[in-house]
mmCIF file of C-alpha atoms in Angstrom:
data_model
loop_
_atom_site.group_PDB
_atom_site.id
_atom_site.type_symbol
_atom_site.label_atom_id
_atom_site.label_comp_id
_atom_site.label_asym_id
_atom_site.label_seq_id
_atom_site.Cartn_x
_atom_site.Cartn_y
_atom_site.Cartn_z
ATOM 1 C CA UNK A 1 46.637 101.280 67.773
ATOM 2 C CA UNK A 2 48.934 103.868 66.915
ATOM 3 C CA UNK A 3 50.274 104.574 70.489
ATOM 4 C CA UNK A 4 50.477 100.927 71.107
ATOM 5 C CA UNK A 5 52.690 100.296 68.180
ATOM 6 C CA UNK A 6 55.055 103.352 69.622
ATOM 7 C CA UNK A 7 54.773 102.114 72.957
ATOM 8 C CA UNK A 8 56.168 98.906 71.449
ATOM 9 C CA UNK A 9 58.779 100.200 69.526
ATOM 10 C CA UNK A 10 60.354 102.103 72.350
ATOM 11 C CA UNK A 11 60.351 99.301 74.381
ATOM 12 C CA UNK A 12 62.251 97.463 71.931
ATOM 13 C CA UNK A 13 64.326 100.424 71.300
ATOM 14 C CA UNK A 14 65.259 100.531 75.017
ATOM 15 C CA UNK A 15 65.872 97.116 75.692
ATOM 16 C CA UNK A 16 67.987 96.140 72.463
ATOM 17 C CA UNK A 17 70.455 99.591 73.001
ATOM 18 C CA UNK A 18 71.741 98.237 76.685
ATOM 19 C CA UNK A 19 74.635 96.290 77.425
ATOM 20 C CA UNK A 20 74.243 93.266 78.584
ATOM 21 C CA UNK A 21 75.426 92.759 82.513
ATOM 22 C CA UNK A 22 79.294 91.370 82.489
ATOM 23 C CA UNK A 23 79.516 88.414 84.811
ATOM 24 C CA UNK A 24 80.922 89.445 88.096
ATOM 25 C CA UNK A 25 84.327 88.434 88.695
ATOM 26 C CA UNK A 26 84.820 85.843 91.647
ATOM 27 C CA UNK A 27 87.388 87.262 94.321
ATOM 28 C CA UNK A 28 90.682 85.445 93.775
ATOM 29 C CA UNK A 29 91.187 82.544 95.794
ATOM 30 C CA UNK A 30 94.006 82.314 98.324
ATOM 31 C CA UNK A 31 95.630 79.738 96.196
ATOM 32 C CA UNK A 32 96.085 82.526 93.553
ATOM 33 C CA UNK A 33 97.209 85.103 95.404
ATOM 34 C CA UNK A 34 100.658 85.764 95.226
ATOM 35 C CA UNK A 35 101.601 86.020 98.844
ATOM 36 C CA UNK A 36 100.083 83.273 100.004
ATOM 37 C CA UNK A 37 101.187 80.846 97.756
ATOM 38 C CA UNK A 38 103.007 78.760 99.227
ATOM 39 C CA UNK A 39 101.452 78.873 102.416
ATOM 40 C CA UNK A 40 103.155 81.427 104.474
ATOM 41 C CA UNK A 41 105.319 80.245 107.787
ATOM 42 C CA UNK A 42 105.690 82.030 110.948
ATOM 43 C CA UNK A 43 109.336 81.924 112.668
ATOM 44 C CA UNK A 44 107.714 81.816 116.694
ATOM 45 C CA UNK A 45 111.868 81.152 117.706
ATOM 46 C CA UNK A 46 112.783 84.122 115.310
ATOM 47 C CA UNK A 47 110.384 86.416 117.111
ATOM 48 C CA UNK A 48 111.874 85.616 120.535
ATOM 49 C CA UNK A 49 115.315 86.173 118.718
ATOM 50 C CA UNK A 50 114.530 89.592 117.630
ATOM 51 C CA UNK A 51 112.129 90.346 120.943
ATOM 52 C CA UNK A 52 115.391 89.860 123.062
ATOM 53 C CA UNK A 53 117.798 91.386 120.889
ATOM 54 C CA UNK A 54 115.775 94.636 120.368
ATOM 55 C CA UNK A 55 114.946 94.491 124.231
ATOM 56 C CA UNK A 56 119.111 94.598 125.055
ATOM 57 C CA UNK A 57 118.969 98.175 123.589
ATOM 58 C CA UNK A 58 119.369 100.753 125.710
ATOM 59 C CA UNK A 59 116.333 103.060 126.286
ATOM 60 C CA UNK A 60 113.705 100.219 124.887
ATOM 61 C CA UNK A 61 111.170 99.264 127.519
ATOM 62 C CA UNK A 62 109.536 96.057 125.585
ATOM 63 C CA UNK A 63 108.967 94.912 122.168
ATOM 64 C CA UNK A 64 107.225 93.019 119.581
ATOM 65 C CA UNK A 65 108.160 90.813 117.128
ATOM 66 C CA UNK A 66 106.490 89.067 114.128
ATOM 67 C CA UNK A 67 108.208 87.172 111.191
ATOM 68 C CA UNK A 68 106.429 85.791 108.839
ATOM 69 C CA UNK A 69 108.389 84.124 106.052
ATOM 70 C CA UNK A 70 111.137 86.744 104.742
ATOM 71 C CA UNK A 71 109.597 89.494 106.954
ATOM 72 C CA UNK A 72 110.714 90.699 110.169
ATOM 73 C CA UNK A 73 108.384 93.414 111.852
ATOM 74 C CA UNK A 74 109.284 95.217 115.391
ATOM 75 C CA UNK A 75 107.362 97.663 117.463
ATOM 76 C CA UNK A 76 109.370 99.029 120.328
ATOM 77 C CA UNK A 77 108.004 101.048 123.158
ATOM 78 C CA UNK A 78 110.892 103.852 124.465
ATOM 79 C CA UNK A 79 109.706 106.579 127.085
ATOM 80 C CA UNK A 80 110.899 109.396 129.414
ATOM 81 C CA UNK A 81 114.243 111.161 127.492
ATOM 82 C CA UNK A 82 114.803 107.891 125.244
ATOM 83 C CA UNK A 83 111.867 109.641 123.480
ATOM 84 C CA UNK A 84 114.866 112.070 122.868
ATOM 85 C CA UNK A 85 117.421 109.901 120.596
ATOM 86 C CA UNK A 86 114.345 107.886 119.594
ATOM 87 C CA UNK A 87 115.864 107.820 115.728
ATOM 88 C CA UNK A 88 118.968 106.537 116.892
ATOM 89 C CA UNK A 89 117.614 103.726 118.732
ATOM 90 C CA UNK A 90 115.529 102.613 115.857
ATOM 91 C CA UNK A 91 118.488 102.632 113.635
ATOM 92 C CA UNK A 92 120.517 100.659 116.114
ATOM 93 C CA UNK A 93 117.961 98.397 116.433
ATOM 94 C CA UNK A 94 117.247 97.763 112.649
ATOM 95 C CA UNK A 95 120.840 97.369 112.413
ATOM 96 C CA UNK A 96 121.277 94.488 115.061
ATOM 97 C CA UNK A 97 118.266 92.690 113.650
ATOM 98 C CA UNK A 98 119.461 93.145 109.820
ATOM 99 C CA UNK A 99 123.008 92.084 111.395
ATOM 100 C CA UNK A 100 120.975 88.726 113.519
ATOM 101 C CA UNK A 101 118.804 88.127 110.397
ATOM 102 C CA UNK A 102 120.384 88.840 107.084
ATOM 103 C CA UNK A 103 117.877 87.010 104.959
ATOM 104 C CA UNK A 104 114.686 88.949 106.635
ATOM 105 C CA UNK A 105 113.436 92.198 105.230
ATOM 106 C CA UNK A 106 113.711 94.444 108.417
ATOM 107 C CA UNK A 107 110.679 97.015 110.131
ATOM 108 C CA UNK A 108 111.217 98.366 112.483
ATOM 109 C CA UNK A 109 108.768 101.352 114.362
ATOM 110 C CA UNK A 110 108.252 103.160 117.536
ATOM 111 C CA UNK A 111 104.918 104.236 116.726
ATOM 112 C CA UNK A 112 102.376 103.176 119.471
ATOM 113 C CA UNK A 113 99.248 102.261 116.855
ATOM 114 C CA UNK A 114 101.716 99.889 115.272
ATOM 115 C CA UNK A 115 102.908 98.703 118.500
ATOM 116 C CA UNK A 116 98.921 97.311 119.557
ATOM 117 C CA UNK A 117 98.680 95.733 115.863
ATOM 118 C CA UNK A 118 101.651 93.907 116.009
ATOM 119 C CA UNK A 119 100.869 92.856 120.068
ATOM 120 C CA UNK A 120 97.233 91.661 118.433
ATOM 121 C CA UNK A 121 98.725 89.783 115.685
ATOM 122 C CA UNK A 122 101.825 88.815 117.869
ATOM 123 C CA UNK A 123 99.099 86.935 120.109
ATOM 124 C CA UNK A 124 96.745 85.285 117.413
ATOM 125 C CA UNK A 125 97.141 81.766 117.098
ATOM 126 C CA UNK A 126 98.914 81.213 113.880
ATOM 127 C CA UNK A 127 96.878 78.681 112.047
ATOM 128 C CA UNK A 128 98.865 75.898 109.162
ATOM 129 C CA UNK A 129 95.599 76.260 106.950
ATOM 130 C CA UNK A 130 96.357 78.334 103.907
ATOM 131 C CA UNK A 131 93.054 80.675 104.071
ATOM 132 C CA UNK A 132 93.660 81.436 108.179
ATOM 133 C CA UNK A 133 97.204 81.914 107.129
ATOM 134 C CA UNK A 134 97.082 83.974 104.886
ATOM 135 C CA UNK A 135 94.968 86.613 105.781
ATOM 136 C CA UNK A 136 97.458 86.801 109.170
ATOM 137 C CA UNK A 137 99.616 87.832 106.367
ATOM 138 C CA UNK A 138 97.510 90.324 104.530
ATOM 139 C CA UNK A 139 97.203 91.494 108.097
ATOM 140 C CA UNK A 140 100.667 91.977 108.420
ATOM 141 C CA UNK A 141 101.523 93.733 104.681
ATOM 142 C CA UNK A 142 98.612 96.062 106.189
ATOM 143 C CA UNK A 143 100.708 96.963 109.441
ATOM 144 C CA UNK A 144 103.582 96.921 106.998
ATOM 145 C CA UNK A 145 101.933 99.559 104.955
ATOM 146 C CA UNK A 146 101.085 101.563 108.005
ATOM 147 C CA UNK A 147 104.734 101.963 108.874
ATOM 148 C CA UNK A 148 105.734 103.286 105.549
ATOM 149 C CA UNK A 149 107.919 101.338 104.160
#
């Protein structure tokens, strides 16, 4: 009788002393989140814009172009002894597109990874429902992040 009682009052003593589980919080919906709200826009005749205008630079073999709303991101590709003055090109090119596109926050890289992200998301389908949208854009602030700045 004695042990049960202790067995009891241990149990008791272990289930009254824990907290009780917090509700998990739901992931924010993409009406919430800040950058997708409103539903972000992609400039397709901006991209060809800045595609061509980074393209006119000497030393740059192609490039890649994705703006979505206020922001302008561009991979370009330079080889042989380009490679050489490759910080000068970049420069020159940021400054044409800042120059072509004064409201759009420029990027502008030469690194190859970014390069194949921006050709993937260059070629996605851009989709006009908020959820598909938006994640092209969390996409994008990723590749964004990736170029440093």
């Amino acid at each position: 009788m004695r042990t049960l009682l202790c067995v009891l009052s241990l149990f008791l003593l272990v289930t009254g002393c824990t907290q009780p589980s917090k509700p998990e919080t739901k992931a924010k919906s993409a009406a919430e989140d800040p950058l997708c709200n409103p539903t972000p826009i992609r400039h397709f005749d901006g991209e060809q814009q800045a595609k061509s205008i980074a393209e006119q630079v000497d030393g740059i073999d192609h490039a890649v172009a994705v703006h979505i709303d206020k922001e302008l991101h561009v991979a370009i590709h330079v080889s042989n002894f380009n490679r050489l003055r490759l910080e000068s090109i970049e420069k020159e090119v940021a400054q044409k597109l800042k120059a072509a596109f004064p409201q759009a926050k420029v990027h502008v890289s030469s690194d190859k990874k970014i390069m194949a992200e921006l050709q993937k998301l260059y070629e996605m389908p851009w989709s006009a429902q908020q959820e598909e949208a938006c994640k092209q854009k969390k996409n994008l602030k990723r590749i964004e992040k990736l170029m440093k700045g």
